[in-house]
Amino acid sequence: MSDKKYDVVIIGGGPAGASAAIYTSRGNLKTALVDKSIRTGALAQAAKIVNYPGILEELSGLELLQRMRKQAEQFGARFLQATVMATDLRSDPKKIFTDKEGDLAAGAVIIATGASERKNKVSGEEEYLGKGVSYCATCDGAFFQGEEIAVVGDSDHALEEALVLTRYARQVHLAAPSSDLNAPPELLERATQESKIRLLRNHRLRRIEGNRFVRAAILQQPGHEEFALPVSGIFIYLQGNQPSLEFLSDPEIQGNRRCIAVDQDRATAIPGVFAVGDVVCTQLKQAVVAAAEGAIAAISADRYLNRFERVAPGRYY
C-alpha cells in the first residue's frame, strides 16, 4: 500500500473526526485525517469544557481536542494539515484532492468538516467569544447563574435556547432582529409567557462591549439611536452557519439540502461514504454527540471495508 493510499480518510478534525480516527486506527485500519487547522473548529474555540463525560478538571475545548488527537496518533492515525479541494467519491478507491498533501486514495471516507462560521459578525463578537459570547445554551448557560443575559435571534432555535437559559439566568433579554419570530405558535406562546424572558422585537445587535468580559450588548431599533443593554452574557443565534461542503461535487450526497442526510449507521447515499457532526441534517450540537457519531461512522466504515454484517462485540473496547 502506498503512502497516499489509506483504508479510511477522514475529512475534518473536530470531535467527530478525531473520535472516528481513534476507532478506525484502533481497529487496525490505515487512517489519515485531513484538517485545515486544529484551531478552526467550534470545539477548539470553547474556553471551558465542564460537561464532557469523564473530564473532571477545568479544560479548554482545544485541550480536549488535542487529547483526542494524541490518542488517535498513538493508535497509528496520521493527521495531515491541508485543505480538501475536491473529491471523487464514486471511484474505487475513492479520491481526495488536497492542496498540500497531494491526492489521497481511500477505501472509505468519513466527512466531518463541521459548519462554517457566520461571515457578518458584529464588532466584539470574536473578541469576547468564550468571555461572555456563546452560541450554545446547553454548553454555557450554567456559567450565568443569577445574571442578566441577552439572546440574539428570531428563529425557533433562538426561542428554544432562551427558554433553556431561564433555568440559570435572572433575566433573559431576547433581541429579535425582526418583528415576526420564525417559530411555531406553541413555542412562541411559551416564550412570551415566560416571566424571565423580555422580548425585544426589531432590535438589532450592533456591537458587543466589555472589559476583559462582556459588559453590554449595543442594540438599535430602526429610526432610533443605539443603546447599551447591560448583560454579562450574549448568546447569538443569527443565520449564516452552514455545513462546510464546498469540496463535494456529487449532487446525490446532498440532494436539494445544504446538509448531508445519513442513516442510523451514519452512511450517506454513496456506498463507503459516511458523514458525522455538524454536516449532517439532524444534529444536536454537542461535542459528546459528535464524538459518538464519529465512533458509529468508524465502525460502519470497518463493516463496509470488511463486508461484515456485524462487528464482533468488544472489538473496539
PDB file of C-alpha atoms in Angstrom:
ATOM      1  CA  MET A   1       0.000   0.000   0.000  1.00  0.00           C
ATOM      2  CA  SER A   2       1.457   3.392  -0.982  1.00  0.00           C
ATOM      3  CA  ASP A   3       1.879   6.308   1.416  1.00  0.00           C
ATOM      4  CA  LYS A   4      -1.030   8.072  -0.265  1.00  0.00           C
ATOM      5  CA  LYS A   5      -3.477   5.172  -0.055  1.00  0.00           C
ATOM      6  CA  TYR A   6      -5.465   4.550   3.113  1.00  0.00           C
ATOM      7  CA  ASP A   7      -8.206   2.291   4.336  1.00  0.00           C
ATOM      8  CA  VAL A   8     -10.051   5.341   5.674  1.00  0.00           C
ATOM      9  CA  VAL A   9      -9.644   9.057   5.030  1.00  0.00           C
ATOM     10  CA  ILE A  10     -11.437  11.358   7.467  1.00  0.00           C
ATOM     11  CA  ILE A  11     -12.087  14.909   6.293  1.00  0.00           C
ATOM     12  CA  GLY A  12     -12.323  17.271   9.255  1.00  0.00           C
ATOM     13  CA  GLY A  13     -10.593  17.181  12.634  1.00  0.00           C
ATOM     14  CA  GLY A  14     -13.137  18.245  15.251  1.00  0.00           C
ATOM     15  CA  PRO A  15     -14.504  15.874  17.919  1.00  0.00           C
ATOM     16  CA  ALA A  16     -16.421  13.809  15.340  1.00  0.00           C
ATOM     17  CA  GLY A  17     -13.413  13.350  13.073  1.00  0.00           C
ATOM     18  CA  ALA A  18     -10.931  12.790  15.908  1.00  0.00           C
ATOM     19  CA  SER A  19     -13.194  10.203  17.530  1.00  0.00           C
ATOM     20  CA  ALA A  20     -13.577   8.400  14.208  1.00  0.00           C
ATOM     21  CA  ALA A  21      -9.783   8.350  13.856  1.00  0.00           C
ATOM     22  CA  ILE A  22      -9.422   6.760  17.298  1.00  0.00           C
ATOM     23  CA  TYR A  23     -11.793   3.952  16.367  1.00  0.00           C
ATOM     24  CA  THR A  24     -10.548   3.263  12.833  1.00  0.00           C
ATOM     25  CA  SER A  25      -6.872   3.253  13.822  1.00  0.00           C
ATOM     26  CA  ARG A  26      -7.606   1.150  16.903  1.00  0.00           C
ATOM     27  CA  GLY A  27      -9.296  -1.289  14.518  1.00  0.00           C
ATOM     28  CA  ASN A  28      -6.016  -1.590  12.551  1.00  0.00           C
ATOM     29  CA  LEU A  29      -7.319   0.386   9.586  1.00  0.00           C
ATOM     30  CA  LYS A  30      -4.733   2.629   7.945  1.00  0.00           C
ATOM     31  CA  THR A  31      -6.177   6.050   8.696  1.00  0.00           C
ATOM     32  CA  ALA A  32      -5.470   9.620   7.596  1.00  0.00           C
ATOM     33  CA  LEU A  33      -7.323  12.645   8.940  1.00  0.00           C
ATOM     34  CA  VAL A  34      -7.158  15.785   6.792  1.00  0.00           C
ATOM     35  CA  ASP A  35      -7.848  19.094   8.526  1.00  0.00           C
ATOM     36  CA  LYS A  36      -7.073  22.759   7.838  1.00  0.00           C
ATOM     37  CA  SER A  37      -6.105  23.528  11.421  1.00  0.00           C
ATOM     38  CA  ILE A  38      -6.853  22.161  14.873  1.00  0.00           C
ATOM     39  CA  ARG A  39      -7.815  25.690  15.988  1.00  0.00           C
ATOM     40  CA  THR A  40     -10.547  26.497  13.453  1.00  0.00           C
ATOM     41  CA  GLY A  41     -13.429  24.355  14.719  1.00  0.00           C
ATOM     42  CA  ALA A  42     -16.134  25.227  17.232  1.00  0.00           C
ATOM     43  CA  LEU A  43     -14.782  22.973  19.997  1.00  0.00           C
ATOM     44  CA  ALA A  44     -11.282  24.443  19.751  1.00  0.00           C
ATOM     45  CA  GLN A  45     -12.722  27.902  20.441  1.00  0.00           C
ATOM     46  CA  ALA A  46     -14.536  26.889  23.638  1.00  0.00           C
ATOM     47  CA  ALA A  47     -12.778  28.462  26.623  1.00  0.00           C
ATOM     48  CA  LYS A  48     -14.004  25.928  29.174  1.00  0.00           C
ATOM     49  CA  ILE A  49     -15.466  22.423  28.962  1.00  0.00           C
ATOM     50  CA  VAL A  50     -17.274  21.156  32.058  1.00  0.00           C
ATOM     51  CA  ASN A  51     -19.872  18.669  30.785  1.00  0.00           C
ATOM     52  CA  TYR A  52     -17.797  16.187  28.771  1.00  0.00           C
ATOM     53  CA  PRO A  53     -18.074  12.750  30.428  1.00  0.00           C
ATOM     54  CA  GLY A  54     -15.014  11.746  32.416  1.00  0.00           C
ATOM     55  CA  ILE A  55     -13.356  15.178  32.350  1.00  0.00           C
ATOM     56  CA  LEU A  56     -13.390  16.498  35.933  1.00  0.00           C
ATOM     57  CA  GLU A  57     -10.705  19.163  35.734  1.00  0.00           C
ATOM     58  CA  GLU A  58     -11.157  22.540  34.054  1.00  0.00           C
ATOM     59  CA  LEU A  59     -10.255  22.075  30.410  1.00  0.00           C
ATOM     60  CA  SER A  60     -10.482  24.163  27.252  1.00  0.00           C
ATOM     61  CA  GLY A  61     -12.013  22.775  24.086  1.00  0.00           C
ATOM     62  CA  LEU A  62      -8.629  22.945  22.375  1.00  0.00           C
ATOM     63  CA  GLU A  63      -7.014  20.892  25.150  1.00  0.00           C
ATOM     64  CA  LEU A  64      -9.748  18.251  24.903  1.00  0.00           C
ATOM     65  CA  LEU A  65      -9.301  18.066  21.135  1.00  0.00           C
ATOM     66  CA  GLN A  66      -5.534  17.757  21.498  1.00  0.00           C
ATOM     67  CA  ARG A  67      -6.024  14.816  23.856  1.00  0.00           C
ATOM     68  CA  MET A  68      -8.322  13.095  21.365  1.00  0.00           C
ATOM     69  CA  ARG A  69      -5.833  13.589  18.539  1.00  0.00           C
ATOM     70  CA  LYS A  70      -2.932  12.299  20.627  1.00  0.00           C
ATOM     71  CA  GLN A  71      -4.947   9.202  21.446  1.00  0.00           C
ATOM     72  CA  ALA A  72      -5.648   8.574  17.751  1.00  0.00           C
ATOM     73  CA  GLU A  73      -1.965   9.116  16.863  1.00  0.00           C
ATOM     74  CA  GLN A  74      -0.940   6.568  19.486  1.00  0.00           C
ATOM     75  CA  PHE A  75      -3.070   4.021  17.633  1.00  0.00           C
ATOM     76  CA  GLY A  76      -1.406   4.924  14.333  1.00  0.00           C
ATOM     77  CA  ALA A  77      -3.612   7.574  12.739  1.00  0.00           C
ATOM     78  CA  ARG A  78      -1.906  10.226  10.595  1.00  0.00           C
ATOM     79  CA  PHE A  79      -3.015  13.864  10.834  1.00  0.00           C
ATOM     80  CA  LEU A  80      -2.450  15.878   7.664  1.00  0.00           C
ATOM     81  CA  GLN A  81      -2.773  19.652   7.764  1.00  0.00           C
ATOM     82  CA  ALA A  82      -4.258  20.502   4.375  1.00  0.00           C
ATOM     83  CA  THR A  83      -7.413  21.729   2.650  1.00  0.00           C
ATOM     84  CA  VAL A  84      -9.516  19.292   0.646  1.00  0.00           C
ATOM     85  CA  MET A  85     -10.162  20.973  -2.701  1.00  0.00           C
ATOM     86  CA  ALA A  86     -12.259  18.274  -4.411  1.00  0.00           C
ATOM     87  CA  THR A  87     -13.289  14.622  -4.155  1.00  0.00           C
ATOM     88  CA  ASP A  88     -14.272  11.714  -6.360  1.00  0.00           C
ATOM     89  CA  LEU A  89     -16.293   9.544  -4.009  1.00  0.00           C
ATOM     90  CA  ARG A  90     -17.613   7.081  -6.598  1.00  0.00           C
ATOM     91  CA  SER A  91     -14.241   5.876  -7.857  1.00  0.00           C
ATOM     92  CA  ASP A  92     -12.574   2.751  -6.496  1.00  0.00           C
ATOM     93  CA  PRO A  93     -10.602   3.618  -4.490  1.00  0.00           C
ATOM     94  CA  LYS A  94     -12.191   6.945  -3.574  1.00  0.00           C
ATOM     95  CA  LYS A  95     -10.067  10.020  -4.299  1.00  0.00           C
ATOM     96  CA  ILE A  96      -9.431  13.085  -2.165  1.00  0.00           C
ATOM     97  CA  PHE A  97      -7.557  16.013  -3.721  1.00  0.00           C
ATOM     98  CA  THR A  98      -5.733  18.330  -1.301  1.00  0.00           C
ATOM     99  CA  ASP A  99      -3.680  21.493  -1.649  1.00  0.00           C
ATOM    100  CA  LYS A 100      -0.641  20.439   0.442  1.00  0.00           C
ATOM    101  CA  GLU A 101      -0.670  16.636   0.650  1.00  0.00           C
ATOM    102  CA  GLY A 102      -1.389  15.802  -2.977  1.00  0.00           C
ATOM    103  CA  ASP A 103      -4.002  13.228  -3.994  1.00  0.00           C
ATOM    104  CA  LEU A 104      -5.113  10.660  -1.429  1.00  0.00           C
ATOM    105  CA  ALA A 105      -6.933   7.378  -2.039  1.00  0.00           C
ATOM    106  CA  ALA A 106      -9.202   5.543   0.384  1.00  0.00           C
ATOM    107  CA  GLY A 107     -11.498   2.561   0.601  1.00  0.00           C
ATOM    108  CA  ALA A 108     -13.915   4.553   2.767  1.00  0.00           C
ATOM    109  CA  VAL A 109     -14.364   8.239   3.548  1.00  0.00           C
ATOM    110  CA  ILE A 110     -15.819   9.912   6.647  1.00  0.00           C
ATOM    111  CA  ILE A 111     -16.912  13.541   6.207  1.00  0.00           C
ATOM    112  CA  ALA A 112     -16.633  15.535   9.440  1.00  0.00           C
ATOM    113  CA  THR A 113     -15.953  19.075   8.255  1.00  0.00           C
ATOM    114  CA  GLY A 114     -18.417  20.837  10.576  1.00  0.00           C
ATOM    115  CA  ALA A 115     -20.103  24.132   9.769  1.00  0.00           C
ATOM    116  CA  SER A 116     -18.546  27.349   8.520  1.00  0.00           C
ATOM    117  CA  GLU A 117     -18.800  30.397  10.713  1.00  0.00           C
ATOM    118  CA  ARG A 118     -21.221  33.224  10.089  1.00  0.00           C
ATOM    119  CA  LYS A 119     -19.460  35.763   7.889  1.00  0.00           C
ATOM    120  CA  ASN A 120     -21.071  39.011   9.049  1.00  0.00           C
ATOM    121  CA  LYS A 121     -20.017  39.084  12.678  1.00  0.00           C
ATOM    122  CA  VAL A 122     -20.546  42.163  14.817  1.00  0.00           C
ATOM    123  CA  SER A 123     -17.751  44.117  16.440  1.00  0.00           C
ATOM    124  CA  GLY A 124     -16.650  42.452  19.672  1.00  0.00           C
ATOM    125  CA  GLU A 125     -18.157  39.044  18.844  1.00  0.00           C
ATOM    126  CA  GLU A 126     -14.856  37.279  18.206  1.00  0.00           C
ATOM    127  CA  GLU A 127     -13.015  39.286  20.877  1.00  0.00           C
ATOM    128  CA  TYR A 128     -15.390  38.129  23.614  1.00  0.00           C
ATOM    129  CA  LEU A 129     -16.023  34.584  22.388  1.00  0.00           C
ATOM    130  CA  GLY A 130     -15.688  32.396  25.469  1.00  0.00           C
ATOM    131  CA  LYS A 131     -15.679  35.538  27.627  1.00  0.00           C
ATOM    132  CA  GLY A 132     -19.428  36.087  27.614  1.00  0.00           C
ATOM    133  CA  VAL A 133     -20.257  35.403  23.963  1.00  0.00           C
ATOM    134  CA  SER A 134     -21.626  31.930  23.270  1.00  0.00           C
ATOM    135  CA  TYR A 135     -23.567  30.002  20.665  1.00  0.00           C
ATOM    136  CA  CYS A 136     -24.791  27.185  22.936  1.00  0.00           C
ATOM    137  CA  ALA A 137     -27.100  27.477  25.960  1.00  0.00           C
ATOM    138  CA  THR A 138     -26.627  23.853  26.986  1.00  0.00           C
ATOM    139  CA  CYS A 139     -22.848  24.283  26.927  1.00  0.00           C
ATOM    140  CA  ASP A 140     -22.508  27.612  28.726  1.00  0.00           C
ATOM    141  CA  GLY A 141     -25.803  28.531  30.391  1.00  0.00           C
ATOM    142  CA  ALA A 142     -24.716  27.337  33.840  1.00  0.00           C
ATOM    143  CA  PHE A 143     -21.889  29.909  33.861  1.00  0.00           C
ATOM    144  CA  PHE A 144     -24.502  32.708  34.087  1.00  0.00           C
ATOM    145  CA  GLN A 145     -26.375  31.624  37.197  1.00  0.00           C
ATOM    146  CA  GLY A 146     -28.445  34.531  38.537  1.00  0.00           C
ATOM    147  CA  GLU A 147     -27.191  37.015  35.933  1.00  0.00           C
ATOM    148  CA  GLU A 148     -28.781  39.038  33.125  1.00  0.00           C
ATOM    149  CA  ILE A 149     -28.055  37.818  29.606  1.00  0.00           C
ATOM    150  CA  ALA A 150     -29.143  38.511  26.042  1.00  0.00           C
ATOM    151  CA  VAL A 151     -30.232  36.085  23.351  1.00  0.00           C
ATOM    152  CA  VAL A 152     -29.990  37.437  19.793  1.00  0.00           C
ATOM    153  CA  GLY A 153     -32.106  35.862  17.059  1.00  0.00           C
ATOM    154  CA  ASP A 154     -35.667  35.355  15.814  1.00  0.00           C
ATOM    155  CA  SER A 155     -35.701  31.644  14.926  1.00  0.00           C
ATOM    156  CA  ASP A 156     -37.226  28.706  16.763  1.00  0.00           C
ATOM    157  CA  HIS A 157     -33.671  27.793  17.799  1.00  0.00           C
ATOM    158  CA  ALA A 158     -33.236  31.192  19.480  1.00  0.00           C
ATOM    159  CA  LEU A 159     -36.510  30.797  21.380  1.00  0.00           C
ATOM    160  CA  GLU A 160     -35.663  27.274  22.499  1.00  0.00           C
ATOM    161  CA  GLU A 161     -32.264  28.417  23.757  1.00  0.00           C
ATOM    162  CA  ALA A 162     -33.823  31.387  25.557  1.00  0.00           C
ATOM    163  CA  LEU A 163     -36.139  29.014  27.404  1.00  0.00           C
ATOM    164  CA  VAL A 164     -33.188  26.813  28.373  1.00  0.00           C
ATOM    165  CA  LEU A 165     -31.337  29.850  29.713  1.00  0.00           C
ATOM    166  CA  THR A 166     -34.222  30.771  32.044  1.00  0.00           C
ATOM    167  CA  ARG A 167     -33.106  27.827  34.195  1.00  0.00           C
ATOM    168  CA  TYR A 168     -29.971  29.775  35.080  1.00  0.00           C
ATOM    169  CA  ALA A 169     -30.292  33.500  34.390  1.00  0.00           C
ATOM    170  CA  ARG A 170     -32.196  36.061  36.406  1.00  0.00           C
ATOM    171  CA  GLN A 171     -33.370  37.764  33.201  1.00  0.00           C
ATOM    172  CA  VAL A 172     -33.144  36.799  29.538  1.00  0.00           C
ATOM    173  CA  HIS A 173     -33.451  39.651  27.018  1.00  0.00           C
ATOM    174  CA  LEU A 174     -34.486  38.154  23.667  1.00  0.00           C
ATOM    175  CA  ALA A 175     -33.398  40.633  20.992  1.00  0.00           C
ATOM    176  CA  ALA A 176     -35.148  39.691  17.729  1.00  0.00           C
ATOM    177  CA  PRO A 177     -33.890  41.478  14.583  1.00  0.00           C
ATOM    178  CA  SER A 178     -37.388  41.374  13.043  1.00  0.00           C
ATOM    179  CA  SER A 179     -40.928  41.949  14.278  1.00  0.00           C
ATOM    180  CA  ASP A 180     -42.046  38.417  13.348  1.00  0.00           C
ATOM    181  CA  LEU A 181     -40.425  35.466  15.069  1.00  0.00           C
ATOM    182  CA  ASN A 182     -39.916  32.425  12.865  1.00  0.00           C
ATOM    183  CA  ALA A 183     -41.157  29.826  15.336  1.00  0.00           C
ATOM    184  CA  PRO A 184     -44.159  27.532  15.862  1.00  0.00           C
ATOM    185  CA  PRO A 185     -47.078  29.239  17.671  1.00  0.00           C
ATOM    186  CA  GLU A 186     -46.833  26.971  20.729  1.00  0.00           C
ATOM    187  CA  LEU A 187     -43.126  27.757  21.149  1.00  0.00           C
ATOM    188  CA  LEU A 188     -43.743  31.470  20.731  1.00  0.00           C
ATOM    189  CA  GLU A 189     -46.503  31.320  23.335  1.00  0.00           C
ATOM    190  CA  ARG A 190     -44.215  29.562  25.821  1.00  0.00           C
ATOM    191  CA  ALA A 191     -41.514  32.163  25.330  1.00  0.00           C
ATOM    192  CA  THR A 192     -43.812  35.180  25.604  1.00  0.00           C
ATOM    193  CA  GLN A 193     -45.482  33.817  28.738  1.00  0.00           C
ATOM    194  CA  GLU A 194     -42.193  33.070  30.478  1.00  0.00           C
ATOM    195  CA  SER A 195     -41.691  35.785  33.100  1.00  0.00           C
ATOM    196  CA  LYS A 196     -37.909  35.663  32.854  1.00  0.00           C
ATOM    197  CA  ILE A 197     -37.910  36.425  29.118  1.00  0.00           C
ATOM    198  CA  ARG A 198     -38.151  40.025  27.947  1.00  0.00           C
ATOM    199  CA  LEU A 199     -38.927  40.119  24.233  1.00  0.00           C
ATOM    200  CA  LEU A 200     -37.367  42.990  22.267  1.00  0.00           C
ATOM    201  CA  ARG A 201     -38.755  42.967  18.721  1.00  0.00           C
ATOM    202  CA  ASN A 202     -36.991  44.831  15.900  1.00  0.00           C
ATOM    203  CA  HIS A 203     -33.771  45.114  17.893  1.00  0.00           C
ATOM    204  CA  ARG A 204     -30.531  44.523  16.024  1.00  0.00           C
ATOM    205  CA  LEU A 205     -27.222  43.747  17.696  1.00  0.00           C
ATOM    206  CA  ARG A 206     -24.754  46.405  16.547  1.00  0.00           C
ATOM    207  CA  ARG A 207     -21.722  45.556  18.651  1.00  0.00           C
ATOM    208  CA  ILE A 208     -20.554  43.988  21.897  1.00  0.00           C
ATOM    209  CA  GLU A 209     -18.676  45.923  24.539  1.00  0.00           C
ATOM    210  CA  GLY A 210     -16.780  44.829  27.626  1.00  0.00           C
ATOM    211  CA  ASN A 211     -13.644  44.966  29.710  1.00  0.00           C
ATOM    212  CA  ARG A 212     -11.983  41.529  29.510  1.00  0.00           C
ATOM    213  CA  PHE A 213     -15.502  40.077  29.686  1.00  0.00           C
ATOM    214  CA  VAL A 214     -18.837  41.077  28.143  1.00  0.00           C
ATOM    215  CA  ARG A 215     -20.482  44.036  29.820  1.00  0.00           C
ATOM    216  CA  ALA A 216     -23.115  45.218  27.330  1.00  0.00           C
ATOM    217  CA  ALA A 217     -24.942  44.459  24.097  1.00  0.00           C
ATOM    218  CA  ILE A 218     -25.347  47.557  21.935  1.00  0.00           C
ATOM    219  CA  LEU A 219     -28.797  47.351  20.317  1.00  0.00           C
ATOM    220  CA  GLN A 220     -30.730  49.546  17.909  1.00  0.00           C
ATOM    221  CA  GLN A 221     -34.285  49.780  16.633  1.00  0.00           C
ATOM    222  CA  PRO A 222     -34.967  51.206  13.139  1.00  0.00           C
ATOM    223  CA  GLY A 223     -35.183  55.004  13.360  1.00  0.00           C
ATOM    224  CA  HIS A 224     -33.831  55.109  16.901  1.00  0.00           C
ATOM    225  CA  GLU A 225     -30.441  55.683  18.457  1.00  0.00           C
ATOM    226  CA  GLU A 226     -28.284  52.857  19.727  1.00  0.00           C
ATOM    227  CA  PHE A 227     -28.471  51.974  23.402  1.00  0.00           C
ATOM    228  CA  ALA A 228     -26.466  49.768  25.739  1.00  0.00           C
ATOM    229  CA  LEU A 229     -28.150  46.778  27.358  1.00  0.00           C
ATOM    230  CA  PRO A 230     -26.057  45.770  30.411  1.00  0.00           C
ATOM    231  CA  VAL A 231     -25.563  41.985  30.321  1.00  0.00           C
ATOM    232  CA  SER A 232     -22.790  39.553  31.247  1.00  0.00           C
ATOM    233  CA  GLY A 233     -23.577  37.040  28.518  1.00  0.00           C
ATOM    234  CA  ILE A 234     -24.723  37.188  24.883  1.00  0.00           C
ATOM    235  CA  PHE A 235     -25.981  34.065  23.100  1.00  0.00           C
ATOM    236  CA  ILE A 236     -26.106  34.583  19.340  1.00  0.00           C
ATOM    237  CA  TYR A 237     -28.401  32.600  17.020  1.00  0.00           C
ATOM    238  CA  LEU A 238     -28.334  34.530  13.757  1.00  0.00           C
ATOM    239  CA  GLN A 239     -28.491  32.912  10.355  1.00  0.00           C
ATOM    240  CA  GLY A 240     -25.284  32.152   8.479  1.00  0.00           C
ATOM    241  CA  ASN A 241     -23.673  28.979   9.776  1.00  0.00           C
ATOM    242  CA  GLN A 242     -23.767  26.378   7.003  1.00  0.00           C
ATOM    243  CA  PRO A 243     -22.180  22.929   6.713  1.00  0.00           C
ATOM    244  CA  SER A 244     -18.746  23.115   5.090  1.00  0.00           C
ATOM    245  CA  LEU A 245     -19.240  21.056   1.945  1.00  0.00           C
ATOM    246  CA  GLU A 246     -17.541  23.116  -0.762  1.00  0.00           C
ATOM    247  CA  PHE A 247     -15.325  20.179  -1.805  1.00  0.00           C
ATOM    248  CA  LEU A 248     -18.278  17.953  -2.736  1.00  0.00           C
ATOM    249  CA  SER A 249     -19.457  17.776  -6.331  1.00  0.00           C
ATOM    250  CA  ASP A 250     -21.816  14.782  -6.284  1.00  0.00           C
ATOM    251  CA  PRO A 251     -25.401  16.117  -6.033  1.00  0.00           C
ATOM    252  CA  GLU A 252     -26.778  12.845  -4.646  1.00  0.00           C
ATOM    253  CA  ILE A 253     -24.932  13.197  -1.367  1.00  0.00           C
ATOM    254  CA  GLN A 254     -26.854  16.378  -0.543  1.00  0.00           C
ATOM    255  CA  GLY A 255     -29.929  16.308  -2.762  1.00  0.00           C
ATOM    256  CA  ASN A 256     -31.638  19.689  -2.521  1.00  0.00           C
ATOM    257  CA  ARG A 257     -30.385  20.341   1.023  1.00  0.00           C
ATOM    258  CA  ARG A 258     -27.441  22.246   2.434  1.00  0.00           C
ATOM    259  CA  CYS A 259     -26.566  19.303   4.651  1.00  0.00           C
ATOM    260  CA  ILE A 260     -25.946  15.556   4.299  1.00  0.00           C
ATOM    261  CA  ALA A 261     -28.672  13.009   5.020  1.00  0.00           C
ATOM    262  CA  VAL A 262     -27.441   9.846   6.760  1.00  0.00           C
ATOM    263  CA  ASP A 263     -28.964   6.666   8.130  1.00  0.00           C
ATOM    264  CA  GLN A 264     -28.532   5.235  11.626  1.00  0.00           C
ATOM    265  CA  ASP A 265     -25.057   3.966  10.681  1.00  0.00           C
ATOM    266  CA  ARG A 266     -24.076   7.470   9.501  1.00  0.00           C
ATOM    267  CA  ALA A 267     -23.939   6.177   5.917  1.00  0.00           C
ATOM    268  CA  THR A 268     -24.700   8.571   3.065  1.00  0.00           C
ATOM    269  CA  ALA A 269     -26.314   7.825  -0.304  1.00  0.00           C
ATOM    270  CA  ILE A 270     -22.884   6.851  -1.680  1.00  0.00           C
ATOM    271  CA  PRO A 271     -21.597   3.426  -0.560  1.00  0.00           C
ATOM    272  CA  GLY A 272     -18.494   3.712   1.589  1.00  0.00           C
ATOM    273  CA  VAL A 273     -19.047   7.393   2.386  1.00  0.00           C
ATOM    274  CA  PHE A 274     -20.145   8.400   5.888  1.00  0.00           C
ATOM    275  CA  ALA A 275     -20.912  11.774   7.484  1.00  0.00           C
ATOM    276  CA  VAL A 276     -20.922  12.943  11.092  1.00  0.00           C
ATOM    277  CA  GLY A 277     -21.209  16.069  13.202  1.00  0.00           C
ATOM    278  CA  ASP A 278     -22.465  19.451  12.050  1.00  0.00           C
ATOM    279  CA  VAL A 279     -22.541  18.498   8.350  1.00  0.00           C
ATOM    280  CA  VAL A 280     -25.494  16.135   8.823  1.00  0.00           C
ATOM    281  CA  CYS A 281     -29.090  17.313   8.590  1.00  0.00           C
ATOM    282  CA  THR A 282     -30.116  16.417  12.117  1.00  0.00           C
ATOM    283  CA  GLN A 283     -27.559  17.153  14.767  1.00  0.00           C
ATOM    284  CA  LEU A 284     -27.561  18.138  18.425  1.00  0.00           C
ATOM    285  CA  LYS A 285     -24.511  20.365  18.564  1.00  0.00           C
ATOM    286  CA  GLN A 286     -22.597  18.895  21.493  1.00  0.00           C
ATOM    287  CA  ALA A 287     -19.031  17.584  21.482  1.00  0.00           C
ATOM    288  CA  VAL A 288     -20.055  14.316  23.132  1.00  0.00           C
ATOM    289  CA  VAL A 289     -22.710  13.700  20.461  1.00  0.00           C
ATOM    290  CA  ALA A 290     -20.238  14.427  17.664  1.00  0.00           C
ATOM    291  CA  ALA A 291     -17.702  12.065  19.239  1.00  0.00           C
ATOM    292  CA  ALA A 292     -20.321   9.306  19.486  1.00  0.00           C
ATOM    293  CA  GLU A 293     -21.263   9.799  15.839  1.00  0.00           C
ATOM    294  CA  GLY A 294     -17.593   9.554  14.901  1.00  0.00           C
ATOM    295  CA  ALA A 295     -17.368   6.184  16.648  1.00  0.00           C
ATOM    296  CA  ILE A 296     -20.502   4.927  14.866  1.00  0.00           C
ATOM    297  CA  ALA A 297     -19.177   6.012  11.461  1.00  0.00           C
ATOM    298  CA  ALA A 298     -15.799   4.400  12.136  1.00  0.00           C
ATOM    299  CA  ILE A 299     -17.365   1.053  12.987  1.00  0.00           C
ATOM    300  CA  SER A 300     -19.675   1.349   9.973  1.00  0.00           C
ATOM    301  CA  ALA A 301     -16.658   2.051   7.744  1.00  0.00           C
ATOM    302  CA  ASP A 302     -14.943  -1.068   9.097  1.00  0.00           C
ATOM    303  CA  ARG A 303     -18.053  -3.105   8.330  1.00  0.00           C
ATOM    304  CA  TYR A 304     -18.146  -1.697   4.815  1.00  0.00           C
ATOM    305  CA  LEU A 305     -14.470  -2.385   4.116  1.00  0.00           C
ATOM    306  CA  ASN A 306     -14.512  -5.903   5.528  1.00  0.00           C
ATOM    307  CA  ARG A 307     -18.012  -6.780   4.335  1.00  0.00           C
ATOM    308  CA  PHE A 308     -19.125  -7.579   7.867  1.00  0.00           C
ATOM    309  CA  GLU A 309     -22.806  -7.701   8.709  1.00  0.00           C
ATOM    310  CA  ARG A 310     -21.917  -7.105  12.342  1.00  0.00           C
ATOM    311  CA  VAL A 311     -18.766  -6.058  14.138  1.00  0.00           C
ATOM    312  CA  ALA A 312     -17.653  -8.515  16.816  1.00  0.00           C
ATOM    313  CA  PRO A 313     -18.693  -7.284  20.309  1.00  0.00           C
ATOM    314  CA  GLY A 314     -15.802  -5.815  22.242  1.00  0.00           C
ATOM    315  CA  ARG A 315     -13.568  -5.363  19.220  1.00  0.00           C
ATOM    316  CA  TYR A 316     -13.182  -1.620  19.756  1.00  0.00           C
ATOM    317  CA  TYR A 317     -13.090  -1.519  23.560  1.00  0.00           C
TER     318      TYR A 317
END
